[in-house]
GROMACS .gro file of C-alpha atoms in nm:
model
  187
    1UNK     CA    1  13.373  10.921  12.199
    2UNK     CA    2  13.734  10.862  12.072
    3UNK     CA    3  13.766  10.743  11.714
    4UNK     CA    4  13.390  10.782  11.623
    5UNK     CA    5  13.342  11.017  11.472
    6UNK     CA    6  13.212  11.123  11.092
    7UNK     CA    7  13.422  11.390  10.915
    8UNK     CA    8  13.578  11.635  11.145
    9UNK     CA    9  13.771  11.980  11.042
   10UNK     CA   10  14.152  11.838  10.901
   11UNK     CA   11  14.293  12.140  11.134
   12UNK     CA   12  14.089  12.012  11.432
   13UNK     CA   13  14.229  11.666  11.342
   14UNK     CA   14  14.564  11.763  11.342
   15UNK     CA   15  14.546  11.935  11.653
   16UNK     CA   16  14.413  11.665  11.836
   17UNK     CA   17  14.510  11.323  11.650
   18UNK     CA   18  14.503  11.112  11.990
   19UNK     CA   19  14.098  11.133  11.975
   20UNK     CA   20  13.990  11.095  11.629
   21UNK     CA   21  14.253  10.881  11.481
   22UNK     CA   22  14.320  10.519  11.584
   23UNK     CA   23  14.720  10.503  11.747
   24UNK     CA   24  14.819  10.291  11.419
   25UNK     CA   25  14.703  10.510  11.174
   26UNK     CA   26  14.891  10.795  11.290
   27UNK     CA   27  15.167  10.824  11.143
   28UNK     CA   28  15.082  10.686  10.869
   29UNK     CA   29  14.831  11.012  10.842
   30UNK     CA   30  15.143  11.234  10.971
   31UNK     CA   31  15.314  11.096  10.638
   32UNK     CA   32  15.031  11.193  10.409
   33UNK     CA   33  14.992  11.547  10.555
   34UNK     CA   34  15.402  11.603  10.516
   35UNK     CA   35  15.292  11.598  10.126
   36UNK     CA   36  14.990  11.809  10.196
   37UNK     CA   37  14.759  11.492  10.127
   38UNK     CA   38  14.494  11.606  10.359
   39UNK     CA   39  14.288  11.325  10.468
   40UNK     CA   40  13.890  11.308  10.525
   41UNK     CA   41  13.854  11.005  10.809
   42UNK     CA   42  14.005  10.699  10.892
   43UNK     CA   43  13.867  10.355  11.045
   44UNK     CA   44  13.832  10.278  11.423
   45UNK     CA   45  13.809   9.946  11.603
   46UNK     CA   46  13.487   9.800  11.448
   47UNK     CA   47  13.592   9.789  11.095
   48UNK     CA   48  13.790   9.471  10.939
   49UNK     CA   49  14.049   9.678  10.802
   50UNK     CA   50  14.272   9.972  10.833
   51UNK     CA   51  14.178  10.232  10.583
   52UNK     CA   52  14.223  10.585  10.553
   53UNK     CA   53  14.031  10.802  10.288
   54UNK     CA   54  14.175  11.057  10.092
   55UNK     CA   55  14.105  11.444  10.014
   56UNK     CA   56  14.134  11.598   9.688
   57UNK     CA   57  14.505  11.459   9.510
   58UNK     CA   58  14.669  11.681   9.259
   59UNK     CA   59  14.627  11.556   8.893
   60UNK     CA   60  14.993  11.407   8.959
   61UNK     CA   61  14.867  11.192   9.235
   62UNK     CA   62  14.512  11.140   9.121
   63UNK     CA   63  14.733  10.921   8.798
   64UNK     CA   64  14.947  10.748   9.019
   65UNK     CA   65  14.623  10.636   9.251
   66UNK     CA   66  14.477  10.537   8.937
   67UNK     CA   67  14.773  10.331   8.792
   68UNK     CA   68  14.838  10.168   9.128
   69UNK     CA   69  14.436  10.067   9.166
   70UNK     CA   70  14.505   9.877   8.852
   71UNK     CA   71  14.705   9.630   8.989
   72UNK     CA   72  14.702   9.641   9.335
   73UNK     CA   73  14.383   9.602   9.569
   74UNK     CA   74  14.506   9.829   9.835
   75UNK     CA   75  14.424  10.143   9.600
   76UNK     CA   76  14.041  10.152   9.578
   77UNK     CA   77  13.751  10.283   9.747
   78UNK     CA   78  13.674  10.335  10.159
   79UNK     CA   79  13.441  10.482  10.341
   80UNK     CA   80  13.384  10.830  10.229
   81UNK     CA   81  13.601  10.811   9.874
   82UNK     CA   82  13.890  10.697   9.746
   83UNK     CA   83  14.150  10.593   9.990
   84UNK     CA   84  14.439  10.336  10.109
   85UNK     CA   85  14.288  10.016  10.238
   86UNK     CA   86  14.522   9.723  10.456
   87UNK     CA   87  14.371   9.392  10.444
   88UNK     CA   88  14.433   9.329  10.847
   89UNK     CA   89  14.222   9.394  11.159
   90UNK     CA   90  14.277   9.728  11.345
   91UNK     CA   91  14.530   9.667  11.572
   92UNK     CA   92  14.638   9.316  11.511
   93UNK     CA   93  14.948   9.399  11.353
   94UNK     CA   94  15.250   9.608  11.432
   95UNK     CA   95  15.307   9.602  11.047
   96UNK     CA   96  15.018   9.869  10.970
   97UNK     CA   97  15.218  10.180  10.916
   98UNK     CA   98  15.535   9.976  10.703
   99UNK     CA   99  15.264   9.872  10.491
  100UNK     CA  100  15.074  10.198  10.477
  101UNK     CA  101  15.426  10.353  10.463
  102UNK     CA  102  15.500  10.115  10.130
  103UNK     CA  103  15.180  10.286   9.960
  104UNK     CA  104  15.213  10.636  10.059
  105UNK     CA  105  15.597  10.657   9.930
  106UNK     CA  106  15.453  10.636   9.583
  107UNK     CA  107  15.249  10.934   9.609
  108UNK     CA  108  15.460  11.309   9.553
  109UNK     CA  109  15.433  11.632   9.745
  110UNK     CA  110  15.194  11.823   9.603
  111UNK     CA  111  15.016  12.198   9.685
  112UNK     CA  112  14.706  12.242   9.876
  113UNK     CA  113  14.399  12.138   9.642
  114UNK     CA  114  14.044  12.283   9.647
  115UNK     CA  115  13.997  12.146  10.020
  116UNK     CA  116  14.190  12.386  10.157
  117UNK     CA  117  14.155  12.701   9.940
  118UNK     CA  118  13.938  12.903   9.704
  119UNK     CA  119  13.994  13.108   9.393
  120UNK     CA  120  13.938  13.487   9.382
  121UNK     CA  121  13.667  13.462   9.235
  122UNK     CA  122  13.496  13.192   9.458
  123UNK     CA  123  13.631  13.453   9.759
  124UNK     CA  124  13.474  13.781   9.567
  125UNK     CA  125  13.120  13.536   9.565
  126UNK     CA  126  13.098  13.413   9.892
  127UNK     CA  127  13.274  13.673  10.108
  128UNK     CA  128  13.141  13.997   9.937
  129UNK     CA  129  12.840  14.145   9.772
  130UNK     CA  130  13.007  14.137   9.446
  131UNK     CA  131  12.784  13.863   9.273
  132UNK     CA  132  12.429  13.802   9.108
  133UNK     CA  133  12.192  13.500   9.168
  134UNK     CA  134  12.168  13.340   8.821
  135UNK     CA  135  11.896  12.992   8.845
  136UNK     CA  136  11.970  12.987   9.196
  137UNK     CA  137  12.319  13.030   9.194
  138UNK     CA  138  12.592  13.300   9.260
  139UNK     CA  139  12.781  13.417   8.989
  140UNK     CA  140  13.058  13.692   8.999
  141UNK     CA  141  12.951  14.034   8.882
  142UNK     CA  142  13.326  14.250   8.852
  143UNK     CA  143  13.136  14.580   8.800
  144UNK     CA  144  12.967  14.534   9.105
  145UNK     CA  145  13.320  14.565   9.293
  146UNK     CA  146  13.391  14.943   9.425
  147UNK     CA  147  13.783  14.823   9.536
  148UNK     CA  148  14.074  14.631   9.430
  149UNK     CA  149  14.071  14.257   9.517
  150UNK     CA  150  14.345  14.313   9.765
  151UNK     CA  151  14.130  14.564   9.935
  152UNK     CA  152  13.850  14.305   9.989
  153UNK     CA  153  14.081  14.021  10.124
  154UNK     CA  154  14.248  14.301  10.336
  155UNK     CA  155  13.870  14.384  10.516
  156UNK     CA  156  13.827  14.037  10.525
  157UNK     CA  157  13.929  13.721  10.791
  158UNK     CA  158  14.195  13.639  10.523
  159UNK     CA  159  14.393  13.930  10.526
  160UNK     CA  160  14.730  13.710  10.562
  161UNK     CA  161  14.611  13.409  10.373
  162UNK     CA  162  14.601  13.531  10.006
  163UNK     CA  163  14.907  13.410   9.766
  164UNK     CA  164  14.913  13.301   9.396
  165UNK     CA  165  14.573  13.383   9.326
  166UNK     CA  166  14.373  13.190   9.628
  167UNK     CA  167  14.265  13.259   9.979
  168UNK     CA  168  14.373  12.999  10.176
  169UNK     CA  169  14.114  12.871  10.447
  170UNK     CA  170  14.335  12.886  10.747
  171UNK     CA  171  14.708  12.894  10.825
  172UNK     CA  172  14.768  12.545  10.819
  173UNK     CA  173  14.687  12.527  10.447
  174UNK     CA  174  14.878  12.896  10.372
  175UNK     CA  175  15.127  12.750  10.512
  176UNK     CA  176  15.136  12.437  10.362
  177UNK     CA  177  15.068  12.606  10.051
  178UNK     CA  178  15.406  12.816  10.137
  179UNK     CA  179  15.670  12.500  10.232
  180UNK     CA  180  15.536  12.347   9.884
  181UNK     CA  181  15.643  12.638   9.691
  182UNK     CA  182  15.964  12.677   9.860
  183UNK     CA  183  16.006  12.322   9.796
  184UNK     CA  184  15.927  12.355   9.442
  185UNK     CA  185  16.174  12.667   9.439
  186UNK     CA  186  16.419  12.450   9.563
  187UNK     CA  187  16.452  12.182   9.346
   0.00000   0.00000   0.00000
């Protein structure tokens, strides 16, 4: 079923972009994830345009979106969110990624959002016993915890994915999380 599918995993995407994402789209994606812009789905071959739809931008990125969708069309709204939209059918012309390219080179590297990690707290209320149900939903309860925070992300699947206050998902967002602070260090 290449190309048609709904919203898949971004690390299962990555791992295998020759069957979910169209060939001219690719790179164009590959640019976005070099500044941890983590993408929800793209178009295939029975839409009118290239699109691709966006995850969560950092408030930097979410302003320059929203300045750019002023004034230019290409900014707006695509299937699933907001997104990057080029007026031309799929595969019609080798110009897709230059013009993609144009839009994404406006857009700065920014750390992994809320996609790809959760707070302590959010960890402490999903991954351990250390909450109460409050109207139906979890809230954290701290005097219900009997070790340090470390010690629970230690005993947990994220043992090597905690850093600067959030548990990371997976590797691929600790480590993107890790080549935007050393970029950031850098500077």
């Amino acid at each position: 079923m290449k190309y048609g599918y709904g919203k898949v995993d971004m690390l299962e995407v990555m791992n295998n972009i020759d069957e979910y994402i169209v060939p001219e789209n690719r790179e164009a994606c590959r640019l976005l994830w070099s500044k941890n812009i983590f993408t929800v789905m793209c178009n295939n071959y029975d839409n009118e345009e290239s699109w691709i739809t966006l995850n969560k931008l950092s408030d930097e990125n979410k302003k320059i979106f929203d300045e750019c969708a002023k004034t230019d069309e290409r900014f707006g709204y695509t299937f699933g969110g907001i997104g990057l939209i080029i007026p031309i059918k799929p595969c019609k012309d080798v110009d897709t990624y230059n013009d993609f390219k144009e839009l994404i080179e406006k857009f700065k590297y920014q750390d992994v959002q809320c996609d790809g990690c959760m707070t302590l707290e959010e960890f402490m209320i999903y991954y351990t016993d250390c909450y109460d149900v409050i109207d139906n939903n979890r809230v954290f309860n701290e005097t219900k915890m009997i070790k340090s925070y470390e010690e629970y992300i230690k005993d947990s699947e994220f043992i090597n994915l905690y850093h600067d206050g959030k548990v990371y998902y997976n590797r691929m967002y600790y480590d993107a999380h890790i080549k935007y602070k050393y970029y950031i260090n850098k500077k």
